[in-house]
CSV table of C-alpha atoms in Angstrom, one decimal:
chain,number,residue,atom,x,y,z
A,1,UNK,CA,116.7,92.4,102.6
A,2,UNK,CA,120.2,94.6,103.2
A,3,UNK,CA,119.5,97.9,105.2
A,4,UNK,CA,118.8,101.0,103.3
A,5,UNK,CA,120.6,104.4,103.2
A,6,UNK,CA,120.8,107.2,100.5
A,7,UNK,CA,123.7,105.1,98.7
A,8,UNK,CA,122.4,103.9,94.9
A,9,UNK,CA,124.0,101.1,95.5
A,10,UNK,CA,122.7,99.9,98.7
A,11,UNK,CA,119.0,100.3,97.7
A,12,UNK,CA,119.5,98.4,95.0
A,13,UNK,CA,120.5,95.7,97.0
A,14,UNK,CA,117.6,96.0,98.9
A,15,UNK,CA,115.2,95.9,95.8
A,16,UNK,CA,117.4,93.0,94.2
A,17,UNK,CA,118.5,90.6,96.9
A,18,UNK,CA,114.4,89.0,97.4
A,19,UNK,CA,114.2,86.0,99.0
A,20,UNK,CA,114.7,82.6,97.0
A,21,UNK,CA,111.2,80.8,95.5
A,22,UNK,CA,112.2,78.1,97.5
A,23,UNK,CA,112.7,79.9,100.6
A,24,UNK,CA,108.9,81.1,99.9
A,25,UNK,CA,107.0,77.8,98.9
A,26,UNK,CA,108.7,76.4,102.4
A,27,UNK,CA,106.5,79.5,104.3
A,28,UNK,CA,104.1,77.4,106.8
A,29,UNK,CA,100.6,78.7,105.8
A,30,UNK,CA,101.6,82.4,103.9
A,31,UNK,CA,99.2,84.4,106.1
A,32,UNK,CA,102.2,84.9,108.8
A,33,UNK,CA,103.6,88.1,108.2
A,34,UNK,CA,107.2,88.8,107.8
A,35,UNK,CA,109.3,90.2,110.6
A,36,UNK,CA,110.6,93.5,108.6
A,37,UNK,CA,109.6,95.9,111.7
A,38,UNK,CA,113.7,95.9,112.4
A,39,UNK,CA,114.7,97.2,108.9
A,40,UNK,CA,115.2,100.6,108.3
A,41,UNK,CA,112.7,102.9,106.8
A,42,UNK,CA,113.3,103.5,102.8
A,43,UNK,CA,112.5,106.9,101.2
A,44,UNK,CA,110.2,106.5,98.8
A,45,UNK,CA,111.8,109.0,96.4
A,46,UNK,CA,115.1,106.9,96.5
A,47,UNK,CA,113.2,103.5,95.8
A,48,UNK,CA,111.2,105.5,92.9
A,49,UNK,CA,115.1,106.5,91.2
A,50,UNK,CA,116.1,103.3,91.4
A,51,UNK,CA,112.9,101.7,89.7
A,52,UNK,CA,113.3,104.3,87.1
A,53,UNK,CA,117.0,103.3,86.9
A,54,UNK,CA,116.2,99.2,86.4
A,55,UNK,CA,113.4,100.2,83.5
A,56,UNK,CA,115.7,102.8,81.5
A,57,UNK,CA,116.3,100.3,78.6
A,58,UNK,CA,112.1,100.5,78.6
A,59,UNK,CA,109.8,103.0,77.2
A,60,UNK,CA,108.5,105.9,79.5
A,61,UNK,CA,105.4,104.9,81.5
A,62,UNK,CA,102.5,106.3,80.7
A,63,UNK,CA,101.0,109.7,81.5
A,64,UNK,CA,97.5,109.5,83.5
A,65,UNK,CA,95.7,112.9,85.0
A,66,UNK,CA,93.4,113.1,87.6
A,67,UNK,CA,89.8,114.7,87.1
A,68,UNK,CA,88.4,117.0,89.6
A,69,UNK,CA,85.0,115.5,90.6
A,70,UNK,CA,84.6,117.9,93.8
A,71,UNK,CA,81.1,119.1,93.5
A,72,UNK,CA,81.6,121.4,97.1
A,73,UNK,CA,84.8,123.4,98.4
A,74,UNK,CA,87.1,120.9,99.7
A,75,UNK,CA,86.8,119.1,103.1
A,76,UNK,CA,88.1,120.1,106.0
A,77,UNK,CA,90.5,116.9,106.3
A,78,UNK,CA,93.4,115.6,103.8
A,79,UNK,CA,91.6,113.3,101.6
A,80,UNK,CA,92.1,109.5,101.5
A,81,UNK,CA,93.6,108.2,98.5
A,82,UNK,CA,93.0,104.8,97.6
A,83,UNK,CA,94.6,102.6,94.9
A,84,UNK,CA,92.9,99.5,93.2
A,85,UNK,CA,94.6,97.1,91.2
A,86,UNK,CA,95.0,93.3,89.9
A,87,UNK,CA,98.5,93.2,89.1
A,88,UNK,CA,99.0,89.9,87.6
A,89,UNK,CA,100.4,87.5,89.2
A,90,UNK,CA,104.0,86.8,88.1
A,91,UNK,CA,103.2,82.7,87.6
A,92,UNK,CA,100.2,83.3,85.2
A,93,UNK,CA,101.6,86.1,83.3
A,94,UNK,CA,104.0,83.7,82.0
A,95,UNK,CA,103.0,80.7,82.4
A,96,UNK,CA,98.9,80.4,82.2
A,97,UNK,CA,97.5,83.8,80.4
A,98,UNK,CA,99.2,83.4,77.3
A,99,UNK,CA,99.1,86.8,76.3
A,100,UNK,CA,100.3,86.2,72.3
A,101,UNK,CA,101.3,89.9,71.5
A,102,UNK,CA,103.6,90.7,74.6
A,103,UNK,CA,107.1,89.3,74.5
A,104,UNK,CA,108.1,87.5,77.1
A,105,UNK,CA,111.3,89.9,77.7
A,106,UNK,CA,108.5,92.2,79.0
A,107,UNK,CA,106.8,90.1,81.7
A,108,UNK,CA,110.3,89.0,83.3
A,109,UNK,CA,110.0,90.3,86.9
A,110,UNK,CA,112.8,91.5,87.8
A,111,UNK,CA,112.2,94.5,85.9
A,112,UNK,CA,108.3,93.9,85.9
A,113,UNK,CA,108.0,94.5,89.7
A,114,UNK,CA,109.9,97.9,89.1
A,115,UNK,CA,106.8,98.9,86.7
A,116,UNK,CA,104.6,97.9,89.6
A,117,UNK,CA,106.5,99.7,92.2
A,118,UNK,CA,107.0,102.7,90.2
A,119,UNK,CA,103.0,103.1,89.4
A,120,UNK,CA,102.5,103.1,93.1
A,121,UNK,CA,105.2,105.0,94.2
A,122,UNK,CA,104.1,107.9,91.2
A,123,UNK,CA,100.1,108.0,92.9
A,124,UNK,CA,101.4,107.7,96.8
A,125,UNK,CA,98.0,106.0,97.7
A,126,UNK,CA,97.0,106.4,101.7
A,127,UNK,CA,95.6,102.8,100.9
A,128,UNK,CA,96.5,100.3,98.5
A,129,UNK,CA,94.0,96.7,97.6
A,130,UNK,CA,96.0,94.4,95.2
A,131,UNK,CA,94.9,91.2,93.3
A,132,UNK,CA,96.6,88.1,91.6
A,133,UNK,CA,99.9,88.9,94.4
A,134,UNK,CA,102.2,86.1,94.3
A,135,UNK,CA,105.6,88.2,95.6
A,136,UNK,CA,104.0,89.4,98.6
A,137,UNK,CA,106.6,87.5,100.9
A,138,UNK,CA,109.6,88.4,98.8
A,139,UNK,CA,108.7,91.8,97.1
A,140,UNK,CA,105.7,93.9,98.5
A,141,UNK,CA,105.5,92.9,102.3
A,142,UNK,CA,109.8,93.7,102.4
A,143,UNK,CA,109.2,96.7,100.2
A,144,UNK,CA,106.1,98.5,101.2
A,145,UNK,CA,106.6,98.0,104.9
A,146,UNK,CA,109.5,100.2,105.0
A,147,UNK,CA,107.6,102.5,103.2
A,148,UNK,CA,105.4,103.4,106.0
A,149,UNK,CA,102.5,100.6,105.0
A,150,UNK,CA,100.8,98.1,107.5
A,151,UNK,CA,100.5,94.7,105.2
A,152,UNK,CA,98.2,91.7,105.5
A,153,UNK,CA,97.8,88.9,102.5
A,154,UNK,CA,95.2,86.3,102.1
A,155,UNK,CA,96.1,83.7,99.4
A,156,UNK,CA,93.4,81.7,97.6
A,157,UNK,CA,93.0,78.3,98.8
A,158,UNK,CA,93.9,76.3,95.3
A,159,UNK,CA,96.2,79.2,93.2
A,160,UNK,CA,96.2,78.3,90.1
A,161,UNK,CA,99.7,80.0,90.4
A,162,UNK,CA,100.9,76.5,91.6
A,163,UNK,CA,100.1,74.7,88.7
A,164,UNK,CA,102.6,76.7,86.8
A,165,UNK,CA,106.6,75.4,87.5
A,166,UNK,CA,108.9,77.0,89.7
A,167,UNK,CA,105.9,79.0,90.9
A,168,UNK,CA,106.5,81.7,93.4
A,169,UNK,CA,103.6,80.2,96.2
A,170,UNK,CA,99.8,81.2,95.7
A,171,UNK,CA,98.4,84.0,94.3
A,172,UNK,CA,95.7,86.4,97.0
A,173,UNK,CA,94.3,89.6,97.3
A,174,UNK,CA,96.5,92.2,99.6
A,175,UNK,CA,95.7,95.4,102.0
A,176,UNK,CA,98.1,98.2,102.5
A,177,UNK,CA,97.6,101.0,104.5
A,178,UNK,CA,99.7,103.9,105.5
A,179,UNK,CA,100.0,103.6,109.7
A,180,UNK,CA,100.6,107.6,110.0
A,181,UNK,CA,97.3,107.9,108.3
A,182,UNK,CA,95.5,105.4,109.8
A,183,UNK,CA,94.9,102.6,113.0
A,184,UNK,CA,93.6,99.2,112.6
A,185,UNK,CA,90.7,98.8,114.7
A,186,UNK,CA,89.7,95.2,113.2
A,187,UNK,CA,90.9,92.6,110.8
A,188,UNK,CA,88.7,89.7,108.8
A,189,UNK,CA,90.2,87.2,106.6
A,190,UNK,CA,87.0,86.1,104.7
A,191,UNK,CA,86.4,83.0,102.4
A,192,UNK,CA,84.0,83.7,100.3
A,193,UNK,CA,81.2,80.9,99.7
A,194,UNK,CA,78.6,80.5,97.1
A,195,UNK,CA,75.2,78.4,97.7
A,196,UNK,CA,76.8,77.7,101.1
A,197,UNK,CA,79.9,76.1,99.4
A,198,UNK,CA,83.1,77.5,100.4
A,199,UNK,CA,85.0,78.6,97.4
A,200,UNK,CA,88.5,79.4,96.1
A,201,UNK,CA,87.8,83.2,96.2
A,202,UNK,CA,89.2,85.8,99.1
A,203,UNK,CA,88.4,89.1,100.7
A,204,UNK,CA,89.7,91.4,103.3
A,205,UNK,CA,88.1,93.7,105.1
A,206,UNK,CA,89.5,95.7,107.8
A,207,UNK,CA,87.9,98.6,109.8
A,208,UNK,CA,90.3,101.7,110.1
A,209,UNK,CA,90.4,104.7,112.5
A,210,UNK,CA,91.7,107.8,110.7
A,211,UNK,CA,94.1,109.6,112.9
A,212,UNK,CA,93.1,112.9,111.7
A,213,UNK,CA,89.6,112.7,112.0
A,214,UNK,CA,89.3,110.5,114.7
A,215,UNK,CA,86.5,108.4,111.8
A,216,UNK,CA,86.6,104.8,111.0
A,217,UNK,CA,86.2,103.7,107.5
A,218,UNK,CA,86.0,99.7,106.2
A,219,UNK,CA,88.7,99.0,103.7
A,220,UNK,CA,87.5,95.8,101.5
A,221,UNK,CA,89.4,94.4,98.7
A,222,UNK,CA,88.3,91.0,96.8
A,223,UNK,CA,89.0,89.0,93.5
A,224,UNK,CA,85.9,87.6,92.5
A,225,UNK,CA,85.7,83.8,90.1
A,226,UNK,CA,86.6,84.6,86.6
A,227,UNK,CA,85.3,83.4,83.6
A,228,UNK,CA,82.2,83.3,81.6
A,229,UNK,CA,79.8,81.1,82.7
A,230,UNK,CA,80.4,81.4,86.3
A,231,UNK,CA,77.9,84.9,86.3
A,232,UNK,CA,75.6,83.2,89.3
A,233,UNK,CA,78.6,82.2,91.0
A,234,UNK,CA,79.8,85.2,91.2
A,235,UNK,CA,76.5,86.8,92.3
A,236,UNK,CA,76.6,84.3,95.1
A,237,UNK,CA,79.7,85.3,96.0
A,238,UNK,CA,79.1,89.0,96.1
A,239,UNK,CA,75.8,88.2,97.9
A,240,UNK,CA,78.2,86.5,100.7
A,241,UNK,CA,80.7,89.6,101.0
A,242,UNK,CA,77.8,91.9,100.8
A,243,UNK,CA,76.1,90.2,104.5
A,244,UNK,CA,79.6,89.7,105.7
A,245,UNK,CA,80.3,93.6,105.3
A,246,UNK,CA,77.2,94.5,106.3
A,247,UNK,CA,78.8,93.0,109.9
A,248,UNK,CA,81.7,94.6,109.8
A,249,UNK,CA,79.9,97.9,109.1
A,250,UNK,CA,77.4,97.5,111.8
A,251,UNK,CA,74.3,97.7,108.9
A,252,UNK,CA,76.2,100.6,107.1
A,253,UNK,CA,77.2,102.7,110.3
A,254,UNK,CA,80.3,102.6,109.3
A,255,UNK,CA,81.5,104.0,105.6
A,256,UNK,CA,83.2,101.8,104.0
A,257,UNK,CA,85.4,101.4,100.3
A,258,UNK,CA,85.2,98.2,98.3
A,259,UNK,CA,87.6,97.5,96.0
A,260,UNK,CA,88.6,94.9,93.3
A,261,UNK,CA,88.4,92.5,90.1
A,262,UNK,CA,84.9,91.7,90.1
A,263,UNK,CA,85.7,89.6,87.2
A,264,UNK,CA,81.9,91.1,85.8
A,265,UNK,CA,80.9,93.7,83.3
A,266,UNK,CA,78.1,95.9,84.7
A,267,UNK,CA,75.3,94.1,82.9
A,268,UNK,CA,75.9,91.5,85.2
A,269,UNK,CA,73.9,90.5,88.5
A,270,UNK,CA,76.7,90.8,90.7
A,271,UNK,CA,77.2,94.2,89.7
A,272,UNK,CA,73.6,95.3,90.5
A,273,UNK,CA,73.5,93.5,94.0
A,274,UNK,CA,76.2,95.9,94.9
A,275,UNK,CA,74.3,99.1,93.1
A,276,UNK,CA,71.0,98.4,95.0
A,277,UNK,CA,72.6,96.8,98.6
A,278,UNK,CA,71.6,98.6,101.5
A,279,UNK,CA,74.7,99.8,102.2
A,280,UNK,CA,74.0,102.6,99.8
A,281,UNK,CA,77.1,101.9,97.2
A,282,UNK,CA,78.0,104.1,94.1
A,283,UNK,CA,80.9,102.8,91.9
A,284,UNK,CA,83.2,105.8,92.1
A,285,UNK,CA,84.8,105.3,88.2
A,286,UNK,CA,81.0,106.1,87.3
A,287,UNK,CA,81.2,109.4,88.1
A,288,UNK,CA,84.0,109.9,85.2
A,289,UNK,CA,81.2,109.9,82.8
A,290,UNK,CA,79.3,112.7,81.8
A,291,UNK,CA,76.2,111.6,83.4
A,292,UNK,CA,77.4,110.2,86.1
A,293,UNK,CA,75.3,106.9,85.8
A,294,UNK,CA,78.1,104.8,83.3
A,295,UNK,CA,81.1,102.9,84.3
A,296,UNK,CA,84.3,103.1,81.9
A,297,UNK,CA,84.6,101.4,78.8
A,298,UNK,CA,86.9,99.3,79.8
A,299,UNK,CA,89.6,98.8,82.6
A,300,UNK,CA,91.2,95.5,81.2
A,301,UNK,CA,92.4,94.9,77.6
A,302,UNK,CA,94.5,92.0,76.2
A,303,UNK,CA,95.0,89.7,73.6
A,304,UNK,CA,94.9,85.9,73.9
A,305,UNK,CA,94.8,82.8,71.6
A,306,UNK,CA,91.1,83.0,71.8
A,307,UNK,CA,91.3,86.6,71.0
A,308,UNK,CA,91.0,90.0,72.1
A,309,UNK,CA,89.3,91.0,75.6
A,310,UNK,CA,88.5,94.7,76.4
A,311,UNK,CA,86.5,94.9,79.3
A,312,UNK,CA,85.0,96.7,82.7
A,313,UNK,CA,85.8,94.3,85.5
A,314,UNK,CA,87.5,96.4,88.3
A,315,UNK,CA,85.6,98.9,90.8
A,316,UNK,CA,86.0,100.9,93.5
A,317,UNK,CA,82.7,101.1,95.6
A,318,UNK,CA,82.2,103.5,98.4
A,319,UNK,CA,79.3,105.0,100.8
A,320,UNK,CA,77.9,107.6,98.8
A,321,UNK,CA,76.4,109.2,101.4
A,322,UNK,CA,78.9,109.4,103.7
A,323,UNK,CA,82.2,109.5,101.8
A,324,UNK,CA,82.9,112.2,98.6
A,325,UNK,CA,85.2,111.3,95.7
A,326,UNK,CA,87.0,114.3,95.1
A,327,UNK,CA,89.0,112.9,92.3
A,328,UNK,CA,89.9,109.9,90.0
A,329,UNK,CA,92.7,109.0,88.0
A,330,UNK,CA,91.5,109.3,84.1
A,331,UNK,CA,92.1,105.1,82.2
A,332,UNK,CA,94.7,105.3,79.5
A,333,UNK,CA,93.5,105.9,75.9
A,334,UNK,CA,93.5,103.3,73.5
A,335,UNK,CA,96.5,104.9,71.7
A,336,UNK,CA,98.7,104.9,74.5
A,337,UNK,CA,97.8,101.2,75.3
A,338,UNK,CA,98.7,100.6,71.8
A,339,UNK,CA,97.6,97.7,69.1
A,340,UNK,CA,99.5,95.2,71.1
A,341,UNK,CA,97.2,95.5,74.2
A,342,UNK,CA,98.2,95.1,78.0
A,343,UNK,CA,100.4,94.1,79.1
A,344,UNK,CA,103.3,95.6,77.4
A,345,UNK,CA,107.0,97.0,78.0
A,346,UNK,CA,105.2,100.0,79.0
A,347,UNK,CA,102.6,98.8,81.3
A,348,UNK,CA,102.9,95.9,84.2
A,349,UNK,CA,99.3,94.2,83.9
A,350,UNK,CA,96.9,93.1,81.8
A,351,UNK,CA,94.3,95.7,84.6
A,352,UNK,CA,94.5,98.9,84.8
A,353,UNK,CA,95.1,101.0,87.9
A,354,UNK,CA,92.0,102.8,89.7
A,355,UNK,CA,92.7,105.6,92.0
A,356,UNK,CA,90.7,107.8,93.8
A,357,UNK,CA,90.8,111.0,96.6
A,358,UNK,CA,88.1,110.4,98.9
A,359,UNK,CA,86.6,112.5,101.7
A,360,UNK,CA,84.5,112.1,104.7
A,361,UNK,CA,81.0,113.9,104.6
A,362,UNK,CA,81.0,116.8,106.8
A,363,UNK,CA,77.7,115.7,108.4
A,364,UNK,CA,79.3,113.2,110.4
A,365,UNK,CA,75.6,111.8,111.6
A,366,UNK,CA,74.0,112.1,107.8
A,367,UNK,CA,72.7,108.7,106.6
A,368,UNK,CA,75.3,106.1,105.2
């Protein structure tokens, strides 16, 4: 990846020139991470221009507000925005998904990474949990790095993203966080296992020490099985990452974030094992409703040969007793997503984004 200054021109080089597929597929085991410690630094005002510059031929991206969910006067700390989001991986967007309403033209990457890029460069998250990544080497890790973010991937074991020809390596679940916001205390790669069988589905979890509150938080992302049919699988699953957090946490002394595809509508068993664990979870997107007590309506919606899918399958989970959602990012409406579904010219992925401003309790010994 060229160095970076204020020239147009040598950004784009930057954001263009990613490394070869082959180049990638030869990587040893994909969990090293690359050496980009010795590039320069990119503003991230320059890298949104020249995004916006590569998708001027598209329509404007979509307009999303954030709703106030701040039930006291505001912390005494910047709040912690986190991002969630399955991004689709580049290999089953066109090769496997077989999304029958959105031109190919759309899902080429070159400008679909710039859609990508531009929806997290627009909501500046403090930390950032990403499914179905398959251009961490040669897009994110280069990318978001110089951005100010501390990276770590963990790919599945079988992708299905190399079943699909001239793949770009396997797909995984990603962690990004900002290093002049936070310090990584501890790392866990975890493969998740169901009825004591270890399974094709990943988590990370990492345990963070905010520098401005001197208070660690758990940062978890995960992608669990897909697919119906698989509902006890994935209960097993969650079960798994549930104990394993509860490690990490210390039995919930430590607040903690979960984030990611669950791959399971709220009906489902998974979904209550996370609502009544003893690590005293709310799902923050929840509290958009009027009640407080429903999730979304939907935070995926496509249309395949078998038909059209519009469902709630992505969370963010948090410590409700210990961390405060002061605001979420409001779903698009069904108009702007448009009869054609997700994803579209408009829109990167067949998921929608999730983003939230959290803040620590001020009672820092109150109950998790």
């Amino acid at each position: 990846v060229c160095s970076m200054g204020n020239s147009t021109s040598r950004l784009y080089s930057a954001l263009a020139k990613t490394l070869s597929s082959g180049a990638v597929s030869q990587h040893q085991d994909c969990l090293e991470q690359a050496d980009s410690a010795q590039l320069d630094p990119i503003d991230p005002k320059d890298l949104l221009e020249e995004c916006q510059m590569v998708l001027q031929k598209r329509p404007p991206r979509f307009h999303r507000n954030f709703v106030d969910l701040r039930k006291n006067a505001a912390g005494n700390h910047r709040p912690i925005r986190v991002m969630q989001w399955n991004i689709l991986a580049q290999a089953l967007g066109e090769g496997k998904d077989n999304f029958v309403q959105c031109p190919m033209e759309a899902l080429k990457w070159e400008e679909r990474k710039c859609l990508i890029l531009e929806e997290i460069l627009e909501y500046k998250p403090d930390v950032l949990c990403l499914q179905e990544v398959d251009h961490y080497f040669d897009t994110f890790e280069p990318l978001l790095s110089r951005l100010g973010y501390q990276c770590t991937f963990f790919p599945k074991p079988w992708s299905p993203c190399l079943d699909v020809e001239q793949n770009n390596g396997p797909d995984g679940c990603a962690l990004f966080f900002l290093k002049d916001r936070f310090e990584l205390i501890n790392s866990a790669n975890i493969r998740l296992t169901a009825m004591k069988l270890k399974t094709n589905q990943v988590a990370i979890a990492q345990t963070l020490k905010c520098n401005e509150t001197g208070r660690l938080l758990c940062i978890a992302v995960t992608h669990l099985k897909a697919r119906t049919g698989w509902e006890r699988f994935r209960s097993a699953q969650g079960c798994d990452l549930l104990q394993n957090l509860k490690s990490i946490t210390q039995g919930a002394n430590i607040p903690l974030i979960i984030c990611g595809d669950f791959n399971a509508e709220p009906t489902e068993e998974v979904y209550k094992e996370f609502s009544n664990s003893s690590l005293n979870l709310n799902s923050a997107y929840k509290l958009l409703s009027p009640d407080g007590q429903s999730e979304p309506p939907y935070t995926t919606w496509k249309i395949r040969t078998s038909g059209e899918c519009r469902h709630t399958l992505d969370y963010i989970w948090y410590s409700q007793h210990a961390l405060n959602v002061n605001s979420a990012l409001g779903l698009l409406t069904e108009e702007q997503i448009g009869p054609n579904r997700l994803p579209s010219f408009n829109y990167p992925s067949d998921h929608l984004s999730l983003v939230c401003d959290f803040s620590f309790n001020q009672d820092p010994d109150r109950l998790l």
